[in-house]
Short mmCIF file of C-alpha atoms in Angstrom, two decimals:
data_model
loop_
_atom_site.label_atom_id
_atom_site.label_comp_id
_atom_site.label_asym_id
_atom_site.label_seq_id
_atom_site.Cartn_x
_atom_site.Cartn_y
_atom_site.Cartn_z
CA MET A 599 50.25 200.47 127.53
CA GLY A 600 48.86 203.37 124.84
CA LEU A 601 51.74 205.87 124.51
CA LEU A 602 50.31 208.09 122.21
CA ASP A 603 46.88 207.26 122.82
CA LYS A 604 46.01 210.48 124.58
CA GLU A 605 48.58 210.23 126.59
CA PHE A 606 50.10 213.92 127.28
CA SER A 607 49.37 217.42 127.37
CA ASP A 608 51.01 219.61 125.78
CA GLY A 609 51.38 220.13 121.73
CA ASN A 610 55.28 219.85 121.17
CA ILE A 611 56.77 219.26 117.93
CA VAL A 612 57.35 216.08 118.56
CA ILE A 613 53.57 215.30 119.17
CA VAL A 614 52.25 217.67 116.16
CA LYS A 615 54.93 215.91 113.49
CA VAL A 616 53.60 212.42 115.08
CA ASP A 617 49.68 213.07 115.10
CA ASP A 618 50.90 214.01 110.88
CA LEU A 619 52.26 210.68 110.44
CA PHE A 620 49.77 208.89 112.57
CA ASN A 621 46.58 210.97 110.62
CA TRP A 622 47.80 210.27 107.32
CA ALA A 623 48.34 206.41 107.72
CA ARG A 624 45.06 206.75 108.55
CA LEU A 625 43.43 208.38 105.99
CA SER A 626 45.42 206.59 103.84
CA SER A 627 44.23 203.39 104.77
CA ILE A 628 40.69 203.74 105.59
CA TRP A 629 39.64 200.20 105.68
CA GLN A 630 36.11 199.08 105.59
CA LEU A 631 33.97 196.35 106.89
CA GLY A 632 32.55 194.88 104.40
CA PHE A 633 28.85 195.17 105.59
CA GLY A 634 25.87 196.04 102.77
CA LEU A 635 22.54 196.60 104.13
CA ALA A 636 20.08 197.61 101.49
CA CYS A 637 19.75 199.33 97.92
CA CYS A 638 23.17 201.69 99.15
CA ALA A 639 25.15 198.78 99.65
CA ILE A 640 24.97 198.24 95.21
CA GLU A 641 25.83 201.98 95.00
CA MET A 642 28.62 201.19 97.04
CA MET A 643 29.93 197.85 95.67
CA ALA A 644 30.10 200.31 92.26
CA THR A 645 31.94 202.58 94.52
CA SER A 646 33.93 199.43 94.70
CA ALA A 647 34.45 198.70 91.63
CA SER A 648 36.59 199.48 88.33
CA HIS A 649 34.88 202.39 87.66
CA TYR A 650 35.05 204.42 90.68
CA ASP A 651 37.74 202.01 92.07
CA PHE A 652 37.91 203.17 95.98
CA ASP A 653 40.70 201.30 96.76
CA ARG A 654 42.53 204.43 95.15
CA PHE A 655 42.10 206.19 98.65
CA GLY A 656 43.50 202.83 100.36
CA VAL A 657 39.50 201.89 101.41
CA ILE A 658 40.03 198.19 101.05
CA PRO A 659 36.77 195.64 102.09
CA ARG A 660 37.83 193.49 105.10
CA ASN A 661 36.04 190.64 105.99
CA THR A 662 35.89 190.92 109.88
CA PRO A 663 35.64 193.76 112.22
CA ARG A 664 39.03 193.00 114.44
CA GLN A 665 40.77 194.30 110.82
CA ALA A 666 38.30 197.25 109.89
CA ASP A 667 38.94 201.38 110.24
CA ALA A 668 35.69 202.29 109.35
CA ILE A 669 32.09 200.77 108.61
CA ILE A 670 30.16 202.54 106.09
CA ILE A 671 26.44 201.56 107.09
CA SER A 672 24.58 201.09 104.01
CA GLY A 673 20.99 201.24 103.97
CA THR A 674 18.22 200.66 105.84
CA VAL A 675 18.50 199.67 109.65
CA THR A 676 16.18 198.07 110.25
CA LEU A 677 15.13 197.25 114.19
CA LYS A 678 16.68 193.55 114.06
CA MET A 679 19.72 194.74 112.53
CA ALA A 680 20.49 197.93 114.52
CA THR A 681 21.91 195.26 117.93
CA ARG A 682 24.32 193.43 115.50
CA ILE A 683 25.47 196.40 113.68
CA LYS A 684 26.48 197.83 117.68
CA ARG A 685 27.98 194.62 118.41
CA LEU A 686 29.96 195.11 114.84
CA TYR A 687 30.28 198.28 115.67
CA GLU A 688 31.73 197.56 118.92
CA GLN A 689 34.12 194.81 117.73
CA ILE A 690 35.84 197.22 115.32
CA PRO A 691 39.01 197.97 117.47
CA ASP A 692 39.87 201.81 118.15
CA PRO A 693 39.96 204.10 116.47
CA LYS A 694 36.99 203.44 114.39
CA TYR A 695 34.90 206.18 111.77
CA ILE A 696 31.26 205.62 110.60
CA ILE A 697 29.61 206.79 107.55
CA SER A 698 26.03 206.62 107.37
CA MET A 699 24.82 206.10 103.67
CA GLY A 700 21.90 207.61 102.74
CA SER A 701 18.09 208.73 103.47
CA CYS A 702 17.73 205.37 105.55
CA SER A 703 20.47 205.58 108.21
CA ASN A 704 20.53 209.19 108.60
CA CYS A 705 16.80 209.36 109.51
CA GLY A 706 15.41 206.98 108.94
CA GLY A 707 14.55 208.28 104.93
CA PRO A 708 11.35 207.06 103.53
CA TYR A 709 10.62 204.83 106.95
CA TRP A 710 10.47 208.36 109.20
CA GLU A 711 6.44 207.84 109.13
CA HIS A 712 5.54 204.49 109.06
CA GLY A 713 8.39 202.05 109.34
CA TYR A 714 7.40 199.83 112.64
CA HIS A 715 10.68 198.58 111.75
CA VAL A 716 12.99 201.30 111.59
CA LEU A 717 15.61 202.32 112.97
CA LYS A 718 14.96 206.25 112.44
CA GLY A 719 18.90 207.35 112.37
CA VAL A 720 21.68 204.36 112.34
CA ASP A 721 23.58 207.38 114.89
CA ARG A 722 20.95 206.47 117.39
CA VAL A 723 22.77 203.48 118.53
CA ILE A 724 26.23 204.43 117.40
CA PRO A 725 28.59 206.97 116.85
CA VAL A 726 28.85 208.80 113.05
CA ASP A 727 30.79 210.97 111.83
CA VAL A 728 29.91 211.30 108.13
CA TYR A 729 26.32 211.22 106.97
CA VAL A 730 25.76 210.98 102.86
CA PRO A 731 22.45 212.33 102.16
CA GLY A 732 21.12 210.76 99.48
CA CYS A 733 18.12 207.65 98.36
CA PRO A 734 20.83 205.97 97.45
CA PRO A 735 23.69 208.31 97.04
CA ARG A 736 25.30 208.09 93.40
CA PRO A 737 28.89 206.78 94.00
CA GLU A 738 30.73 210.56 93.81
CA ALA A 739 28.62 211.27 96.66
CA LEU A 740 30.30 208.24 98.95
CA LEU A 741 33.62 209.23 97.47
CA GLU A 742 32.76 212.84 98.64
CA GLY A 743 31.46 210.76 101.83
CA LEU A 744 34.73 209.70 102.04
CA LEU A 745 36.87 212.58 101.55
CA LYS A 746 35.29 214.68 104.48
CA LEU A 747 36.49 211.47 106.09
CA GLN A 748 40.14 212.25 105.81
CA GLU A 749 39.28 215.67 105.92
CA LYS A 750 38.39 214.97 109.95
CA ILE A 751 40.87 212.11 110.66
CA ARG A 752 43.35 214.74 109.01
CA ASN A 753 42.06 217.21 111.85
CA GLU A 754 42.73 214.43 115.45
CA SER A 755 44.91 215.09 117.38
CA LEU A 756 46.43 212.74 119.93
CA ARG A 757 46.69 215.37 122.66
CA LYS A 758 45.10 214.74 125.70
CA LYS A 759 41.09 216.90 125.90
CA SER A 760 41.62 219.87 128.25
CA ALA A 761 38.58 219.93 130.53
CA MET B 1073 85.86 184.63 111.48
CA LEU B 1074 81.86 182.92 111.27
CA THR B 1075 81.67 179.03 109.87
CA GLU B 1076 78.45 178.87 107.19
CA PHE B 1077 76.29 178.05 110.29
CA GLY B 1078 77.42 181.32 112.13
CA LYS B 1079 75.65 183.11 109.85
CA ILE B 1080 72.35 181.28 110.00
CA LEU B 1081 72.69 181.67 113.88
CA ILE B 1082 73.10 185.71 113.58
CA PHE B 1083 70.02 184.98 111.14
CA ILE B 1084 68.18 183.91 113.09
CA ILE B 1085 68.99 185.74 116.04
CA LEU B 1086 68.01 188.67 114.23
CA ALA B 1087 64.77 187.74 113.37
CA ILE B 1088 63.60 186.75 116.96
CA VAL B 1089 65.37 190.37 117.57
CA PHE B 1090 63.46 191.50 115.47
CA ILE B 1091 59.42 190.58 115.96
CA ILE B 1092 60.13 191.19 119.61
CA VAL B 1093 60.81 194.67 118.68
CA THR B 1094 58.02 195.72 116.28
CA LEU B 1095 55.65 193.82 118.77
CA PHE B 1096 56.57 196.00 121.48
CA ILE B 1097 56.84 198.92 119.85
CA SER B 1098 53.14 198.59 118.53
CA LYS B 1099 52.33 197.22 122.13
CA LEU B 1100 53.55 200.09 122.99
CA ILE B 1101 51.90 202.97 121.07
CA ARG B 1102 48.79 201.56 119.86
CA PRO B 1103 45.86 202.65 121.97
CA ASN B 1104 44.40 199.76 124.38
CA ARG B 1105 40.62 199.98 125.01
CA PRO B 1106 39.42 196.15 125.18
CA THR B 1107 35.69 195.39 126.01
CA TYR B 1108 33.64 192.77 127.05
CA GLU B 1109 31.74 193.07 123.70
CA LYS B 1110 35.47 194.01 121.53
CA LYS B 1111 36.73 190.53 122.98
CA LYS B 1112 33.26 188.17 122.00
CA VAL B 1113 34.11 185.82 119.41
CA TYR B 1114 33.24 187.41 116.12
CA GLU B 1115 29.90 185.73 114.54
CA CYS B 1116 28.91 187.95 112.55
CA GLY B 1117 27.41 190.33 115.08
CA GLU B 1118 25.45 187.83 116.05
CA ASN B 1119 25.68 185.87 119.91
CA PRO B 1120 28.35 183.57 119.69
CA GLU B 1121 26.73 180.12 120.11
CA GLY B 1122 29.30 177.41 122.14
CA SER B 1123 32.71 177.52 122.10
CA PRO B 1124 34.65 178.71 119.29
CA TRP B 1125 36.90 175.25 119.69
CA VAL B 1126 34.99 173.07 117.65
CA LYS B 1127 36.61 169.38 116.74
CA PHE B 1128 36.58 168.20 113.24
CA ASN B 1129 36.20 164.89 113.19
CA ILE B 1130 39.39 163.12 112.28
CA ARG B 1131 38.59 162.07 109.03
CA PHE B 1132 38.81 164.97 107.54
CA TYR B 1133 42.77 164.64 108.18
CA VAL B 1134 42.92 161.47 105.88
CA VAL B 1135 41.37 163.32 103.18
CA ALA B 1136 43.59 166.51 103.70
CA LEU B 1137 47.25 164.56 103.99
CA ILE B 1138 45.54 162.49 100.28
CA PHE B 1139 45.02 166.32 99.15
CA LEU B 1140 49.06 167.79 100.39
CA ILE B 1141 50.54 164.26 99.16
CA PHE B 1142 49.10 165.12 95.29
CA ASP B 1143 49.49 168.71 95.83
CA VAL B 1144 53.28 167.69 96.20
CA GLU B 1145 52.75 165.56 93.18
CA VAL B 1146 51.83 167.63 90.88
CA VAL B 1147 54.02 170.37 92.66
CA LEU B 1148 57.30 167.92 92.01
CA LEU B 1149 56.13 167.14 87.91
CA PHE B 1150 56.09 170.91 87.13
CA PRO B 1151 60.02 171.14 86.65
CA TRP B 1152 60.60 167.40 85.68
CA ALA B 1153 57.69 168.49 82.83
CA LEU B 1154 59.99 171.02 81.69
CA ALA B 1155 63.17 169.64 81.31
CA TYR B 1156 61.23 166.42 80.13
CA LYS B 1157 62.65 166.52 76.52
CA ASP B 1158 65.98 167.20 77.71
CA TYR B 1159 66.41 163.49 79.55
CA GLY B 1160 64.68 162.24 77.05
CA PHE B 1161 63.56 158.32 77.92
CA TYR B 1162 65.56 158.15 80.91
CA GLY B 1163 63.63 160.60 82.35
CA PHE B 1164 60.10 159.39 81.62
CA ILE B 1165 61.49 156.17 83.44
CA VAL B 1166 62.10 158.29 86.75
CA GLY B 1167 59.11 160.38 86.54
CA LEU B 1168 56.91 157.14 85.27
CA ILE B 1169 57.98 155.46 88.51
CA PHE B 1170 57.23 158.09 90.61
CA LEU B 1171 54.22 158.24 89.76
CA VAL B 1172 54.47 154.21 90.09
CA ILE B 1173 54.49 154.78 93.54
CA LEU B 1174 52.29 157.78 94.31
CA GLY B 1175 49.46 155.41 92.39
CA LEU B 1176 50.04 152.42 94.48
CA GLY B 1177 49.50 154.71 97.21
CA MET B 1178 46.57 155.87 96.28
CA ALA B 1179 45.57 152.41 95.17
CA TYR B 1180 46.23 151.24 98.53
CA GLU B 1181 44.16 153.87 100.64
CA TRP B 1182 41.15 153.19 98.29
CA ARG B 1183 41.22 149.23 99.32
CA LYS B 1184 41.22 150.71 102.42
CA GLY B 1185 38.52 152.20 101.81
CA ASP B 1186 39.63 155.94 103.00
CA LEU B 1187 37.99 157.25 99.79
CA GLU B 1188 34.81 156.22 101.23
CA TRP B 1189 33.29 158.41 103.99
CA ALA B 1190 31.18 155.96 105.50
CA ARG B 1191 33.56 153.31 105.59
CA PRO B 1192 33.18 149.82 104.58
CA GLN B 1193 33.87 147.33 106.97
CA ILE B 1194 36.84 144.78 105.10
CA LYS B 1195 37.55 141.33 106.04
CA PRO B 1196 40.81 140.92 106.14
CA LEU B 1197 41.18 137.61 103.00
CA LYS B 1198 42.03 135.00 104.75
CA LEU B 1199 44.35 131.92 102.99
CA ASP B 1200 41.58 129.08 103.89
CA ASP B 1201 38.78 130.72 102.11
CA ILE B 1202 40.18 131.39 99.23
CA LEU B 1203 42.01 128.17 98.87
CA ASN B 1204 38.04 126.84 99.69
CA SER B 1205 36.46 128.40 97.30
CA LYS B 1206 38.17 129.37 93.67
CA SER B 1207 34.82 130.46 92.18
CA GLU B 1208 33.36 133.48 95.04
CA LYS B 1209 34.66 136.30 94.62
CA HIS B 1210 36.46 138.25 97.69
CA ILE B 1211 35.72 141.17 96.84
CA ASN B 1212 33.46 143.09 99.70
CA THR B 1213 30.31 144.35 99.03
CA ASN B 1214 29.32 146.03 102.14
#
């Protein structure tokens, strides 16, 4: 069915209000997949801990992609891991969001030139919503990335895109 | 006029209707884009190996059952321990009987070998053996 999933093309007041409600609900409870790759994952854990408190933005790590809304690619994406990341991304139910955290997952980082085993940017396998720069990014930077993602979700629409 | 059972019936009907309506509404408005990958079994991103419908050893069932019994025992003993002072010796005896019954069950399952993972073969005792050899011990050792 999916009645409100890009079915209506005109933006009447009901659609706009439902848009606002859905977007507010989605951006206030971005459940991330509990998924750490490398040293950035330590910073991600620090962000989840009490000092920076990811939970106040509604970010809770979930243990299965079935319950997750977002995935934070936190670290070096090796070629072996890339296929797994792809599958995990596929298994997250729609709508899904991706934060690429740190230089390695943004573009390959220090492995750009000689990293024979590293994917040069996770956006080569999955679409990324927000890039967080840093090596690794401080927790404040990850929080900023999350706020950017919330801004992006706030401006989403259920309307059918006109060709 | 509703009887007490009638009220419970209305509760049951309301519960069922509530669940059906909620499921229907969420089915109506949620995005539904199933793919082959999404419907696959989740194994931390790995390729699923074999069927997820694996069989567990039936002996886990005995362990689970024993655990459940003693779990419930603890649950029942907490209010007993709280109200223990008010009932005095009588309350103590009641609790003791309860514990003895469960203890007997424990002794029985211990004797049957349910606490051992590699189950010992228990030979049933025969009256003739006991009468013929008084010095020998009949405790099974294998």
